[in-house]
Amino acid sequence: MKIEKDKISVKMFFGTSDHVRWSILIGVTIIFTIFLYPNLIIKKHSYKLGDVAASNIKATKDFLIEDKDATEANRREAVEKVLTVYDHDVTLSSTINQNVKTAFKDIRMVFKAEKNQNKTARKPSKTASTDTVKRAITVHDLIWEKKVNFEEKIGVSVSDGAYKILEEEAFLPDIANLICSILKEILNNGVVTNKELLLKEADKGIILRNITTKNELVVQNLKHFYGLDQAKTMVKIIGHPLLKNIDYTLRNMIVDFVQRLIQPNITLNRSETEERKQKADEEIKPVFHKIKAGEMLLREGERVTKVQLLKLKAYEEGIKHEQILSSSIGSALIILCILMTTYILYIHRPS
């Protein structure tokens, strides 16, 4: 008896409450949709490179695919086209030459001061010979006291033997001029620290940037630049016509002097080069291929290529979310219609 009453009360509850009936209807629809969800997921074509396609696959809509390999190839090509930057110090030659001439001139001032003293002290005297010896000793000492200062001005060390020869020649301006002429010709040609590294750019050339004006010049012929060792060898060759009539000892001293003064005036600017390569890489835009609706992505019986795999992946990724959403909504509506039809038929059934 109690069970019958409970059945009647439940029936009255469901029969009189529209909210309850609609809630049950929606709940059942959701449950059915969840059960159907695994069948709504797109089944990806599990093809691998070289597999044979089992069926035709066509694109159902327009979409774009990024060709990462082509993009990366374009970036590599752009980076490879960037020319290596070398800084050119065009003022180095004049700076060194000016320092050499100034250093020689400062030492000659000692000789000049000694000559002036001789002019004012040419009166007969019993101590004349003694005074001459004292002045000579004083001049010699002063010259050697200035050796450190002389080396600092020219920027290189000078052997005692070479300095002694210069003292004997009274640091003549002709010697300084010869040194500067040979050095200028070598530096004007261009001296690089590592010529082997430079010649690796022979196929493309380099950008030679003036460090003073920042003007740039593309240079294709790199062989004419001197390496450090080559530049030192060229001192003898360039200096031969200028020094052929000079004493052997003095000639060797001048050659050694110039070789010590040589410095690279063309240097690799690695940071600027890398910065330009980075900029070139960033300026390359991704390569996209447009696929039109209806285009055949894969034909039955064909061997799958790398490009086709790329198209399939992009296509499946693009339509996956759209189809899941539309399929879910469609399934839910179908279930809802079926349940509503069943419900309407039930409540209007003949008594």
Tab-separated table of C-alpha atoms in Angstrom:
chain	number	residue	atom	x	y	z
A	1	MET	CA	0.000	0.000	0.000
A	2	LYS	CA	2.801	2.365	0.901
A	3	ILE	CA	4.633	1.588	-2.344
A	4	GLU	CA	1.558	2.464	-4.379
A	5	LYS	CA	1.303	5.818	-2.606
A	6	ASP	CA	4.958	6.570	-3.339
A	7	LYS	CA	4.457	5.792	-7.025
A	8	ILE	CA	1.455	8.074	-7.172
A	9	SER	CA	3.312	10.942	-5.459
A	10	VAL	CA	6.324	10.618	-7.789
A	11	LYS	CA	4.029	10.517	-10.810
A	12	MET	CA	2.212	13.628	-9.611
A	13	PHE	CA	5.553	15.403	-8.991
A	14	PHE	CA	6.804	14.738	-12.522
A	15	GLY	CA	3.400	15.344	-14.033
A	16	THR	CA	2.806	18.743	-12.480
A	17	SER	CA	6.331	20.307	-12.612
A	18	ASP	CA	7.484	21.581	-16.052
A	19	HIS	CA	10.890	22.553	-14.622
A	20	VAL	CA	11.553	19.028	-13.480
A	21	ARG	CA	10.572	17.548	-16.849
A	22	TRP	CA	12.782	19.982	-18.799
A	23	SER	CA	15.676	19.408	-16.410
A	24	ILE	CA	15.451	15.674	-16.923
A	25	LEU	CA	15.241	16.146	-20.700
A	26	ILE	CA	18.334	18.352	-20.812
A	27	GLY	CA	20.209	16.069	-18.418
A	28	VAL	CA	19.499	12.990	-20.516
A	29	THR	CA	20.587	14.881	-23.663
A	30	ILE	CA	23.917	15.844	-22.070
A	31	ILE	CA	24.527	12.291	-20.873
A	32	PHE	CA	23.879	10.860	-24.337
A	33	THR	CA	26.168	13.494	-25.914
A	34	ILE	CA	28.974	12.596	-23.501
A	35	PHE	CA	28.584	8.917	-24.359
A	36	LEU	CA	28.790	9.776	-28.046
A	37	TYR	CA	31.778	12.146	-27.643
A	38	PRO	CA	34.533	9.581	-28.445
A	39	ASN	CA	32.870	9.005	-31.821
A	40	LEU	CA	32.907	12.754	-32.535
A	41	ILE	CA	36.669	13.080	-32.323
A	42	ILE	CA	38.401	13.261	-35.692
A	43	LYS	CA	40.431	10.233	-36.403
A	44	LYS	CA	43.843	11.378	-37.598
A	45	HIS	CA	45.426	9.643	-40.508
A	46	SER	CA	48.344	7.843	-38.982
A	47	TYR	CA	50.543	8.068	-42.040
A	48	LYS	CA	54.296	8.126	-41.921
A	49	LEU	CA	56.830	9.187	-44.486
A	50	GLY	CA	56.899	6.626	-47.293
A	51	ASP	CA	53.568	4.964	-46.392
A	52	VAL	CA	51.068	4.187	-49.158
A	53	ALA	CA	47.816	6.176	-48.921
A	54	ALA	CA	44.786	3.970	-48.330
A	55	SER	CA	42.276	6.504	-49.681
A	56	ASN	CA	41.919	9.948	-51.200
A	57	ILE	CA	41.943	12.887	-48.821
A	58	LYS	CA	40.619	16.277	-49.946
A	59	ALA	CA	40.629	19.629	-48.193
A	60	THR	CA	37.133	20.728	-47.194
A	61	LYS	CA	38.067	24.390	-46.781
A	62	ASP	CA	40.806	26.898	-47.539
A	63	PHE	CA	43.707	26.955	-45.091
A	64	LEU	CA	47.358	27.965	-44.801
A	65	ILE	CA	50.297	25.811	-43.812
A	66	GLU	CA	53.696	27.064	-42.712
A	67	ASP	CA	56.610	25.447	-44.483
A	68	LYS	CA	59.103	25.494	-41.626
A	69	ASP	CA	61.868	23.914	-43.679
A	70	ALA	CA	61.515	26.551	-46.394
A	71	THR	CA	61.386	29.308	-43.781
A	72	GLU	CA	64.522	27.994	-42.109
A	73	ALA	CA	66.271	27.654	-45.477
A	74	ASN	CA	65.421	31.268	-46.312
A	75	ARG	CA	66.772	32.383	-42.954
A	76	ARG	CA	70.015	30.475	-43.436
A	77	GLU	CA	70.397	31.967	-46.896
A	78	ALA	CA	69.767	35.486	-45.587
A	79	VAL	CA	72.318	35.026	-42.806
A	80	GLU	CA	74.905	33.609	-45.200
A	81	LYS	CA	74.503	36.627	-47.477
A	82	VAL	CA	75.488	38.996	-44.671
A	83	LEU	CA	79.049	40.162	-45.296
A	84	THR	CA	81.545	40.055	-42.446
A	85	VAL	CA	82.397	43.504	-41.115
A	86	TYR	CA	86.019	44.574	-40.710
A	87	ASP	CA	87.013	47.881	-39.133
A	88	HIS	CA	89.618	49.937	-41.000
A	89	ASP	CA	91.723	52.347	-38.948
A	90	VAL	CA	92.880	54.706	-41.691
A	91	THR	CA	94.476	57.073	-39.182
A	92	LEU	CA	96.877	54.500	-37.724
A	93	SER	CA	99.626	55.199	-40.267
A	94	SER	CA	99.625	58.957	-39.722
A	95	THR	CA	99.431	58.529	-35.945
A	96	ILE	CA	102.464	56.219	-35.775
A	97	ASN	CA	104.455	58.341	-38.221
A	98	GLN	CA	103.736	61.480	-36.251
A	99	ASN	CA	104.845	59.771	-33.044
A	100	VAL	CA	108.086	58.604	-34.685
A	101	LYS	CA	108.940	62.051	-36.017
A	102	THR	CA	108.153	63.683	-32.678
A	103	ALA	CA	110.286	61.158	-30.771
A	104	PHE	CA	113.245	61.712	-33.117
A	105	LYS	CA	112.833	65.472	-32.881
A	106	ASP	CA	112.861	65.415	-29.072
A	107	ILE	CA	116.199	63.568	-29.059
A	108	ARG	CA	117.652	65.927	-31.653
A	109	MET	CA	116.876	68.797	-29.305
A	110	VAL	CA	119.574	67.412	-27.008
A	111	PHE	CA	122.130	67.627	-29.822
A	112	LYS	CA	120.907	71.087	-30.715
A	113	ALA	CA	121.320	72.274	-27.145
A	114	GLU	CA	124.854	70.875	-27.131
A	115	LYS	CA	125.728	72.739	-30.345
A	116	ASN	CA	124.422	75.984	-28.931
A	117	GLN	CA	126.628	75.530	-25.899
A	118	ASN	CA	129.623	74.963	-28.175
A	119	LYS	CA	128.965	78.222	-30.011
A	120	THR	CA	128.885	80.241	-26.815
A	121	ALA	CA	131.934	78.528	-25.353
A	122	ARG	CA	134.460	78.848	-28.212
A	123	LYS	CA	136.870	81.077	-26.318
A	124	PRO	CA	140.475	79.825	-25.878
A	125	SER	CA	140.897	78.251	-22.488
A	126	LYS	CA	143.208	75.850	-20.747
A	127	THR	CA	140.197	73.848	-19.685
A	128	ALA	CA	138.575	73.817	-23.128
A	129	SER	CA	139.343	70.156	-23.838
A	130	THR	CA	138.103	69.147	-20.405
A	131	ASP	CA	134.828	71.059	-20.908
A	132	THR	CA	134.321	69.385	-24.283
A	133	VAL	CA	134.665	65.924	-22.741
A	134	LYS	CA	132.258	66.823	-19.945
A	135	ARG	CA	129.676	68.138	-22.430
A	136	ALA	CA	130.062	65.011	-24.552
A	137	ILE	CA	129.487	62.803	-21.539
A	138	THR	CA	126.503	64.897	-20.558
A	139	VAL	CA	124.928	64.657	-24.030
A	140	HIS	CA	125.423	60.884	-24.138
A	141	ASP	CA	123.889	60.455	-20.704
A	142	LEU	CA	120.920	62.671	-21.559
A	143	ILE	CA	120.226	60.746	-24.746
A	144	TRP	CA	120.189	57.418	-22.916
A	145	GLU	CA	118.112	58.840	-20.107
A	146	LYS	CA	115.482	59.674	-22.732
A	147	LYS	CA	115.422	56.134	-24.158
A	148	VAL	CA	112.414	55.053	-22.086
A	149	ASN	CA	110.533	58.190	-23.072
A	150	PHE	CA	111.500	57.603	-26.708
A	151	GLU	CA	110.101	54.062	-26.602
A	152	GLU	CA	106.875	55.230	-24.992
A	153	LYS	CA	106.304	57.791	-27.734
A	154	ILE	CA	106.798	55.390	-30.623
A	155	GLY	CA	104.963	52.573	-28.838
A	156	VAL	CA	107.598	49.826	-29.210
A	157	SER	CA	110.791	48.773	-27.479
A	158	VAL	CA	114.132	49.616	-29.107
A	159	SER	CA	117.191	47.458	-28.609
A	160	ASP	CA	120.303	49.068	-27.167
A	161	GLY	CA	122.156	48.293	-30.393
A	162	ALA	CA	119.582	50.087	-32.538
A	163	TYR	CA	119.463	53.026	-30.134
A	164	LYS	CA	123.251	53.291	-30.252
A	165	ILE	CA	123.181	53.433	-34.063
A	166	LEU	CA	120.562	56.182	-33.914
A	167	GLU	CA	122.739	58.085	-31.450
A	168	GLU	CA	125.698	57.821	-33.786
A	169	GLU	CA	123.524	59.123	-36.630
A	170	ALA	CA	122.258	61.938	-34.364
A	171	PHE	CA	118.655	60.792	-34.868
A	172	LEU	CA	118.665	62.397	-38.299
A	173	PRO	CA	115.261	63.369	-39.730
A	174	ASP	CA	116.148	61.464	-42.913
A	175	ILE	CA	116.136	58.229	-40.922
A	176	ALA	CA	112.723	59.045	-39.449
A	177	ASN	CA	111.420	59.920	-42.926
A	178	LEU	CA	112.632	56.608	-44.365
A	179	ILE	CA	110.983	54.698	-41.530
A	180	CYS	CA	107.724	56.593	-42.029
A	181	SER	CA	107.713	56.166	-45.822
A	182	ILE	CA	108.079	52.388	-45.669
A	183	LEU	CA	105.555	52.052	-42.847
A	184	LYS	CA	103.027	54.272	-44.612
A	185	GLU	CA	103.110	52.220	-47.816
A	186	ILE	CA	102.552	48.983	-45.906
A	187	LEU	CA	99.712	50.281	-43.729
A	188	ASN	CA	98.033	51.991	-46.684
A	189	ASN	CA	97.836	48.590	-48.334
A	190	GLY	CA	96.130	47.208	-45.227
A	191	VAL	CA	97.381	44.805	-42.572
A	192	VAL	CA	95.082	42.209	-41.009
A	193	THR	CA	95.698	40.143	-37.880
A	194	ASN	CA	94.599	36.781	-39.313
A	195	LYS	CA	94.760	36.576	-43.088
A	196	GLU	CA	93.667	32.925	-43.188
A	197	LEU	CA	90.416	33.871	-41.478
A	198	LEU	CA	89.998	36.802	-43.856
A	199	LEU	CA	90.466	34.645	-46.962
A	200	LYS	CA	87.547	32.430	-45.891
A	201	GLU	CA	85.359	35.335	-47.000
A	202	ALA	CA	86.980	35.464	-50.459
A	203	ASP	CA	83.875	34.134	-52.246
A	204	LYS	CA	81.556	36.774	-50.794
A	205	GLY	CA	83.873	39.647	-49.945
A	206	ILE	CA	83.761	41.779	-46.809
A	207	ILE	CA	82.495	45.134	-45.640
A	208	LEU	CA	85.395	47.442	-44.814
A	209	ARG	CA	84.146	50.108	-42.423
A	210	ASN	CA	86.089	53.298	-41.762
A	211	ILE	CA	86.086	53.611	-37.969
A	212	THR	CA	86.353	57.399	-38.192
A	213	THR	CA	83.709	58.267	-40.794
A	214	LYS	CA	81.670	55.013	-40.505
A	215	ASN	CA	81.633	54.851	-44.304
A	216	GLU	CA	81.457	51.306	-45.646
A	217	LEU	CA	83.038	49.740	-48.702
A	218	VAL	CA	82.438	46.260	-50.109
A	219	VAL	CA	85.799	44.654	-50.904
A	220	GLN	CA	85.982	41.564	-53.106
A	221	ASN	CA	89.742	41.205	-53.593
A	222	LEU	CA	91.104	40.150	-50.218
A	223	LYS	CA	94.422	38.676	-51.281
A	224	HIS	CA	96.183	42.026	-51.556
A	225	PHE	CA	95.885	42.656	-47.813
A	226	TYR	CA	98.949	41.730	-45.773
A	227	GLY	CA	99.012	39.384	-42.834
A	228	LEU	CA	101.349	40.417	-39.997
A	229	ASP	CA	104.194	38.119	-41.053
A	230	GLN	CA	103.709	39.026	-44.692
A	231	ALA	CA	103.817	42.734	-43.859
A	232	LYS	CA	107.125	42.304	-42.038
A	233	THR	CA	108.549	40.492	-45.048
A	234	MET	CA	107.375	43.296	-47.320
A	235	VAL	CA	109.450	45.814	-45.335
A	236	LYS	CA	112.625	44.559	-47.010
A	237	ILE	CA	111.024	44.481	-50.458
A	238	ILE	CA	109.489	47.943	-50.230
A	239	GLY	CA	112.520	49.365	-48.476
A	240	HIS	CA	115.103	47.962	-50.915
A	241	PRO	CA	115.033	50.837	-53.465
A	242	LEU	CA	114.995	53.403	-50.656
A	243	LEU	CA	117.784	51.863	-48.591
A	244	LYS	CA	120.135	50.444	-51.235
A	245	ASN	CA	122.666	53.291	-50.889
A	246	ILE	CA	122.667	53.254	-47.085
A	247	ASP	CA	125.204	51.558	-44.841
A	248	TYR	CA	124.372	47.889	-44.231
A	249	THR	CA	124.165	48.283	-40.446
A	250	LEU	CA	121.899	51.314	-40.650
A	251	ARG	CA	119.762	49.615	-43.313
A	252	ASN	CA	119.150	46.583	-41.103
A	253	MET	CA	118.343	48.831	-38.166
A	254	ILE	CA	115.704	50.720	-40.194
A	255	VAL	CA	114.152	47.464	-41.424
A	256	ASP	CA	113.963	46.096	-37.870
A	257	PHE	CA	112.562	49.397	-36.639
A	258	VAL	CA	109.735	49.403	-39.201
A	259	GLN	CA	108.913	45.740	-38.539
A	260	ARG	CA	108.462	46.501	-34.859
A	261	LEU	CA	106.154	49.423	-35.645
A	262	ILE	CA	103.771	47.443	-37.853
A	263	GLN	CA	100.290	46.958	-36.384
A	264	PRO	CA	97.085	45.585	-37.945
A	265	ASN	CA	94.854	48.406	-39.139
A	266	ILE	CA	92.111	46.061	-40.387
A	267	THR	CA	90.374	44.131	-37.604
A	268	LEU	CA	87.361	41.827	-37.494
A	269	ASN	CA	84.270	43.393	-35.903
A	270	ARG	CA	82.599	40.213	-34.684
A	271	SER	CA	79.836	41.862	-32.647
A	272	GLU	CA	78.673	44.082	-35.533
A	273	THR	CA	78.689	41.111	-37.894
A	274	GLU	CA	76.602	38.973	-35.521
A	275	GLU	CA	74.175	41.840	-34.977
A	276	ARG	CA	73.622	42.157	-38.724
A	277	LYS	CA	73.121	38.417	-39.082
A	278	GLN	CA	70.549	38.449	-36.290
A	279	LYS	CA	68.700	41.315	-37.958
A	280	ALA	CA	68.698	39.498	-41.309
A	281	ASP	CA	67.302	36.378	-39.626
A	282	GLU	CA	64.498	38.310	-37.924
A	283	GLU	CA	63.452	40.057	-41.143
A	284	ILE	CA	62.614	36.767	-42.882
A	285	LYS	CA	58.878	36.079	-42.762
A	286	PRO	CA	57.447	32.548	-42.473
A	287	VAL	CA	56.700	30.765	-45.753
A	288	PHE	CA	53.032	29.756	-46.075
A	289	HIS	CA	51.359	27.549	-48.691
A	290	LYS	CA	47.674	28.187	-49.395
A	291	ILE	CA	45.507	25.101	-49.798
A	292	LYS	CA	42.165	25.598	-51.573
A	293	ALA	CA	38.951	23.784	-50.703
A	294	GLY	CA	38.656	20.629	-52.797
A	295	GLU	CA	42.386	20.347	-53.365
A	296	MET	CA	43.643	16.794	-53.171
A	297	LEU	CA	45.920	16.414	-50.177
A	298	LEU	CA	46.662	12.745	-50.710
A	299	ARG	CA	45.750	10.322	-53.475
A	300	GLU	CA	45.036	6.675	-52.963
A	301	GLY	CA	48.046	4.523	-53.748
A	302	GLU	CA	50.573	7.363	-53.557
A	303	ARG	CA	53.597	7.200	-51.316
A	304	VAL	CA	53.350	9.847	-48.616
A	305	THR	CA	55.890	12.659	-48.969
A	306	LYS	CA	57.147	15.119	-46.388
A	307	VAL	CA	55.107	17.962	-47.903
A	308	GLN	CA	51.929	15.862	-47.864
A	309	LEU	CA	52.451	15.006	-44.204
A	310	LEU	CA	52.826	18.710	-43.487
A	311	LYS	CA	49.556	19.462	-45.287
A	312	LEU	CA	47.680	16.685	-43.473
A	313	LYS	CA	48.859	17.836	-40.072
A	314	ALA	CA	47.911	21.465	-40.686
A	315	TYR	CA	44.551	20.456	-42.150
A	316	GLU	CA	43.634	18.192	-39.243
A	317	GLU	CA	44.698	20.759	-36.655
A	318	GLY	CA	42.621	23.432	-38.369
A	319	ILE	CA	39.352	21.530	-38.620
A	320	LYS	CA	39.565	19.478	-35.423
A	321	HIS	CA	37.970	21.987	-33.060
A	322	GLU	CA	35.354	23.117	-35.578
A	323	GLN	CA	34.131	19.591	-36.299
A	324	ILE	CA	34.067	18.532	-32.672
A	325	LEU	CA	31.972	21.557	-31.745
A	326	SER	CA	29.573	21.253	-34.675
A	327	SER	CA	29.227	17.476	-34.257
A	328	SER	CA	28.566	17.816	-30.547
A	329	ILE	CA	25.887	20.450	-31.095
A	330	GLY	CA	24.308	18.426	-33.889
A	331	SER	CA	24.234	15.238	-31.841
A	332	ALA	CA	22.767	17.049	-28.865
A	333	LEU	CA	20.004	18.558	-31.023
A	334	ILE	CA	19.162	15.186	-32.567
A	335	ILE	CA	18.926	13.543	-29.148
A	336	LEU	CA	16.874	16.456	-27.868
A	337	CYS	CA	14.452	16.166	-30.779
A	338	ILE	CA	14.080	12.420	-30.268
A	339	LEU	CA	13.400	12.811	-26.563
A	340	MET	CA	10.963	15.682	-27.114
A	341	THR	CA	9.116	13.695	-29.772
A	342	THR	CA	8.926	10.701	-27.459
A	343	TYR	CA	7.677	12.885	-24.632
A	344	ILE	CA	5.012	14.566	-26.769
A	345	LEU	CA	3.801	11.226	-28.113
A	346	TYR	CA	3.659	9.905	-24.571
A	347	ILE	CA	1.574	12.729	-23.100
A	348	HIS	CA	-0.819	12.682	-26.089
A	349	ARG	CA	-1.257	8.949	-26.184
A	350	PRO	CA	-4.851	7.666	-26.180
A	351	SER	CA	-6.224	7.040	-22.711
